[in-house]
Amino acid sequence: MKQIDVFTDGSSLGNPGPGGWCAILRYKNYEKIISGGEDYTTNNKMELMAVIEALKQLKKPCIINLYSDSTYVLKGINEWLENWIKKNFKNVKNKEMWQELYKLKKLHTININWIKGHSGHKENEICDKIAKEEAQKRKN
């Protein structure tokens, strides 16, 4: 299986408010940056969306080294998801997004890596900047 590095970040101006997300996918020397946003959303939704959209880019099962500063996303994947599945996602915020992430996650092996936000991590800083720009585009 290919080994892919994925760096993600999400942002919202207000919580809720206009939001943006960004992901960097890297395989060997190839790099792809994707981004987007919504007019009215939360930071957690944008953090999740970055991971979901990154996974949607992959055509075959991969080993993914996921880097994020979102403890919500990383704990969700690593600690909470299995319990949520057993309980059929009862009372889970962002239920549909977590269900979509779970379907995508099953195709891959994901290694979770937490990085401290705003600490000078190159890819995290790039994702943060682009996510904020995406949110700013949607600000009225």
PDB file of C-alpha atoms in Angstrom:
ATOM      1  CA  MET A   1       0.000   0.000   0.000  1.00  0.00           C
ATOM      2  CA  LYS A   2       1.089   3.547  -0.692  1.00  0.00           C
ATOM      3  CA  GLN A   3       2.047   5.613   2.328  1.00  0.00           C
ATOM      4  CA  ILE A   4       0.514   9.094   2.282  1.00  0.00           C
ATOM      5  CA  ASP A   5       1.064  12.020   4.637  1.00  0.00           C
ATOM      6  CA  VAL A   6      -2.061  14.098   5.206  1.00  0.00           C
ATOM      7  CA  PHE A   7      -2.013  17.441   7.040  1.00  0.00           C
ATOM      8  CA  THR A   8      -5.343  19.096   7.885  1.00  0.00           C
ATOM      9  CA  ASP A   9      -6.824  22.142   9.574  1.00  0.00           C
ATOM     10  CA  GLY A  10     -10.171  23.847   9.916  1.00  0.00           C
ATOM     11  CA  SER A  11     -11.271  27.308  10.954  1.00  0.00           C
ATOM     12  CA  SER A  12     -14.395  29.301  11.648  1.00  0.00           C
ATOM     13  CA  LEU A  13     -14.843  33.025  12.200  1.00  0.00           C
ATOM     14  CA  GLY A  14     -17.170  32.839  15.145  1.00  0.00           C
ATOM     15  CA  ASN A  15     -18.334  29.456  16.293  1.00  0.00           C
ATOM     16  CA  PRO A  16     -20.663  29.113  14.445  1.00  0.00           C
ATOM     17  CA  GLY A  17     -19.830  31.445  11.594  1.00  0.00           C
ATOM     18  CA  PRO A  18     -18.183  31.369   8.177  1.00  0.00           C
ATOM     19  CA  GLY A  19     -15.674  28.523   8.009  1.00  0.00           C
ATOM     20  CA  GLY A  20     -12.919  27.020   5.945  1.00  0.00           C
ATOM     21  CA  TRP A  21     -10.803  23.877   5.789  1.00  0.00           C
ATOM     22  CA  CYS A  22      -7.603  22.779   4.106  1.00  0.00           C
ATOM     23  CA  ALA A  23      -5.691  19.542   3.588  1.00  0.00           C
ATOM     24  CA  ILE A  24      -2.279  18.799   2.167  1.00  0.00           C
ATOM     25  CA  LEU A  25      -1.790  15.302   0.740  1.00  0.00           C
ATOM     26  CA  ARG A  26       1.787  14.187   0.113  1.00  0.00           C
ATOM     27  CA  TYR A  27       3.048  11.037  -1.583  1.00  0.00           C
ATOM     28  CA  LYS A  28       6.810  10.923  -2.141  1.00  0.00           C
ATOM     29  CA  ASN A  29       7.546  14.163  -4.050  1.00  0.00           C
ATOM     30  CA  TYR A  30       3.929  14.729  -5.126  1.00  0.00           C
ATOM     31  CA  GLU A  31       1.834  17.198  -3.148  1.00  0.00           C
ATOM     32  CA  LYS A  32      -1.778  18.273  -3.541  1.00  0.00           C
ATOM     33  CA  ILE A  33      -3.523  21.029  -1.573  1.00  0.00           C
ATOM     34  CA  ILE A  34      -7.319  21.028  -1.355  1.00  0.00           C
ATOM     35  CA  SER A  35      -9.583  23.478   0.450  1.00  0.00           C
ATOM     36  CA  GLY A  36     -13.136  24.697   0.792  1.00  0.00           C
ATOM     37  CA  GLY A  37     -15.604  26.088   3.261  1.00  0.00           C
ATOM     38  CA  GLU A  38     -19.158  26.877   4.288  1.00  0.00           C
ATOM     39  CA  ASP A  39     -21.044  30.080   5.015  1.00  0.00           C
ATOM     40  CA  TYR A  40     -22.279  29.038   8.458  1.00  0.00           C
ATOM     41  CA  THR A  41     -20.518  26.279  10.351  1.00  0.00           C
ATOM     42  CA  THR A  42     -18.354  25.407  13.341  1.00  0.00           C
ATOM     43  CA  ASN A  43     -14.650  24.889  13.801  1.00  0.00           C
ATOM     44  CA  ASN A  44     -15.174  21.197  14.607  1.00  0.00           C
ATOM     45  CA  LYS A  45     -17.130  20.650  11.392  1.00  0.00           C
ATOM     46  CA  MET A  46     -14.374  22.271   9.354  1.00  0.00           C
ATOM     47  CA  GLU A  47     -11.705  20.160  11.093  1.00  0.00           C
ATOM     48  CA  LEU A  48     -13.727  17.039  10.225  1.00  0.00           C
ATOM     49  CA  MET A  49     -14.397  18.196   6.670  1.00  0.00           C
ATOM     50  CA  ALA A  50     -10.667  18.587   6.002  1.00  0.00           C
ATOM     51  CA  VAL A  51     -10.053  14.936   6.900  1.00  0.00           C
ATOM     52  CA  ILE A  52     -13.121  13.668   5.009  1.00  0.00           C
ATOM     53  CA  GLU A  53     -12.247  15.558   1.836  1.00  0.00           C
ATOM     54  CA  ALA A  54      -8.616  14.407   2.032  1.00  0.00           C
ATOM     55  CA  LEU A  55      -9.696  10.753   2.310  1.00  0.00           C
ATOM     56  CA  LYS A  56     -12.072  11.192  -0.640  1.00  0.00           C
ATOM     57  CA  GLN A  57      -9.052  12.062  -2.810  1.00  0.00           C
ATOM     58  CA  LEU A  58      -7.524   8.598  -2.400  1.00  0.00           C
ATOM     59  CA  LYS A  59      -8.415   6.067  -5.090  1.00  0.00           C
ATOM     60  CA  LYS A  60      -6.943   2.967  -3.408  1.00  0.00           C
ATOM     61  CA  PRO A  61      -6.398   1.783   0.179  1.00  0.00           C
ATOM     62  CA  CYS A  62      -3.413   3.555   1.709  1.00  0.00           C
ATOM     63  CA  ILE A  63      -1.424   3.823   4.882  1.00  0.00           C
ATOM     64  CA  ILE A  64      -2.122   7.368   6.008  1.00  0.00           C
ATOM     65  CA  ASN A  65      -0.054   9.396   8.435  1.00  0.00           C
ATOM     66  CA  LEU A  66      -2.643  11.966   9.516  1.00  0.00           C
ATOM     67  CA  TYR A  67      -1.371  15.173  11.129  1.00  0.00           C
ATOM     68  CA  SER A  68      -3.839  17.514  12.823  1.00  0.00           C
ATOM     69  CA  ASP A  69      -4.032  19.976  15.684  1.00  0.00           C
ATOM     70  CA  SER A  70      -7.655  18.985  16.377  1.00  0.00           C
ATOM     71  CA  THR A  71      -8.009  16.828  19.472  1.00  0.00           C
ATOM     72  CA  TYR A  72     -11.724  16.552  18.579  1.00  0.00           C
ATOM     73  CA  VAL A  73     -10.938  14.808  15.289  1.00  0.00           C
ATOM     74  CA  LEU A  74      -8.014  12.744  16.543  1.00  0.00           C
ATOM     75  CA  LYS A  75      -9.748  11.519  19.717  1.00  0.00           C
ATOM     76  CA  GLY A  76     -12.893  10.941  17.682  1.00  0.00           C
ATOM     77  CA  ILE A  77     -11.031   8.632  15.322  1.00  0.00           C
ATOM     78  CA  ASN A  78      -8.800   6.964  17.925  1.00  0.00           C
ATOM     79  CA  GLU A  79     -10.983   6.767  21.034  1.00  0.00           C
ATOM     80  CA  TRP A  80     -14.665   7.588  20.533  1.00  0.00           C
ATOM     81  CA  LEU A  81     -15.624   6.230  17.111  1.00  0.00           C
ATOM     82  CA  GLU A  82     -15.884   2.549  18.032  1.00  0.00           C
ATOM     83  CA  ASN A  83     -18.249   3.358  20.928  1.00  0.00           C
ATOM     84  CA  TRP A  84     -20.335   5.661  18.737  1.00  0.00           C
ATOM     85  CA  ILE A  85     -20.734   2.855  16.206  1.00  0.00           C
ATOM     86  CA  LYS A  86     -21.910   0.437  18.926  1.00  0.00           C
ATOM     87  CA  LYS A  87     -24.493   3.032  20.016  1.00  0.00           C
ATOM     88  CA  ASN A  88     -25.506   3.731  16.400  1.00  0.00           C
ATOM     89  CA  PHE A  89     -24.179   7.307  16.748  1.00  0.00           C
ATOM     90  CA  LYS A  90     -26.940   8.163  19.243  1.00  0.00           C
ATOM     91  CA  ASN A  91     -26.542  11.740  20.571  1.00  0.00           C
ATOM     92  CA  VAL A  92     -23.323  12.308  18.605  1.00  0.00           C
ATOM     93  CA  LYS A  93     -22.789  15.839  17.275  1.00  0.00           C
ATOM     94  CA  ASN A  94     -21.983  15.967  13.553  1.00  0.00           C
ATOM     95  CA  LYS A  95     -23.340  12.427  13.238  1.00  0.00           C
ATOM     96  CA  GLU A  96     -23.505  12.329   9.423  1.00  0.00           C
ATOM     97  CA  MET A  97     -19.949  13.584   9.106  1.00  0.00           C
ATOM     98  CA  TRP A  98     -18.628  10.995  11.554  1.00  0.00           C
ATOM     99  CA  GLN A  99     -20.525   8.263   9.702  1.00  0.00           C
ATOM    100  CA  GLU A 100     -18.970   9.381   6.418  1.00  0.00           C
ATOM    101  CA  LEU A 101     -15.527   9.531   8.002  1.00  0.00           C
ATOM    102  CA  TYR A 102     -15.999   6.021   9.371  1.00  0.00           C
ATOM    103  CA  LYS A 103     -16.883   4.641   5.916  1.00  0.00           C
ATOM    104  CA  LEU A 104     -13.797   6.272   4.411  1.00  0.00           C
ATOM    105  CA  LYS A 105     -11.576   5.249   7.333  1.00  0.00           C
ATOM    106  CA  LYS A 106     -12.428   1.555   6.874  1.00  0.00           C
ATOM    107  CA  LEU A 107     -10.638   1.579   3.523  1.00  0.00           C
ATOM    108  CA  HIS A 108      -7.319   2.707   4.949  1.00  0.00           C
ATOM    109  CA  THR A 109      -4.849   2.288   7.791  1.00  0.00           C
ATOM    110  CA  ILE A 110      -4.655   5.623   9.590  1.00  0.00           C
ATOM    111  CA  ASN A 111      -1.834   6.584  11.937  1.00  0.00           C
ATOM    112  CA  ILE A 112      -2.822   9.546  14.098  1.00  0.00           C
ATOM    113  CA  ASN A 113      -0.330  12.338  14.818  1.00  0.00           C
ATOM    114  CA  TRP A 114      -1.270  15.327  16.952  1.00  0.00           C
ATOM    115  CA  ILE A 115       0.627  18.519  16.287  1.00  0.00           C
ATOM    116  CA  LYS A 116       0.417  21.648  18.384  1.00  0.00           C
ATOM    117  CA  GLY A 117      -1.330  24.406  16.462  1.00  0.00           C
ATOM    118  CA  HIS A 118       0.423  27.724  15.857  1.00  0.00           C
ATOM    119  CA  SER A 119       3.769  26.233  16.823  1.00  0.00           C
ATOM    120  CA  GLY A 120       5.625  26.741  13.562  1.00  0.00           C
ATOM    121  CA  HIS A 121       4.854  23.329  12.020  1.00  0.00           C
ATOM    122  CA  LYS A 122       5.216  24.155   8.312  1.00  0.00           C
ATOM    123  CA  GLU A 123       2.276  22.193   6.873  1.00  0.00           C
ATOM    124  CA  ASN A 124      -0.021  23.069   9.787  1.00  0.00           C
ATOM    125  CA  GLU A 125       0.732  26.765   9.300  1.00  0.00           C
ATOM    126  CA  ILE A 126      -0.045  26.481   5.570  1.00  0.00           C
ATOM    127  CA  CYS A 127      -3.327  24.656   6.244  1.00  0.00           C
ATOM    128  CA  ASP A 128      -4.263  27.168   8.942  1.00  0.00           C
ATOM    129  CA  LYS A 129      -3.635  30.114   6.603  1.00  0.00           C
ATOM    130  CA  ILE A 130      -5.639  28.599   3.734  1.00  0.00           C
ATOM    131  CA  ALA A 131      -8.511  27.517   6.027  1.00  0.00           C
ATOM    132  CA  LYS A 132      -8.756  31.071   7.393  1.00  0.00           C
ATOM    133  CA  GLU A 133      -8.693  32.490   3.847  1.00  0.00           C
ATOM    134  CA  GLU A 134     -11.547  30.139   2.885  1.00  0.00           C
ATOM    135  CA  ALA A 135     -13.546  31.310   5.920  1.00  0.00           C
ATOM    136  CA  GLN A 136     -12.801  34.953   5.123  1.00  0.00           C
ATOM    137  CA  LYS A 137     -14.168  34.497   1.555  1.00  0.00           C
ATOM    138  CA  ARG A 138     -17.508  33.564   3.095  1.00  0.00           C
ATOM    139  CA  LYS A 139     -17.671  36.432   5.574  1.00  0.00           C
ATOM    140  CA  ASN A 140     -20.476  38.893   4.820  1.00  0.00           C
TER     141      ASN A 140
END
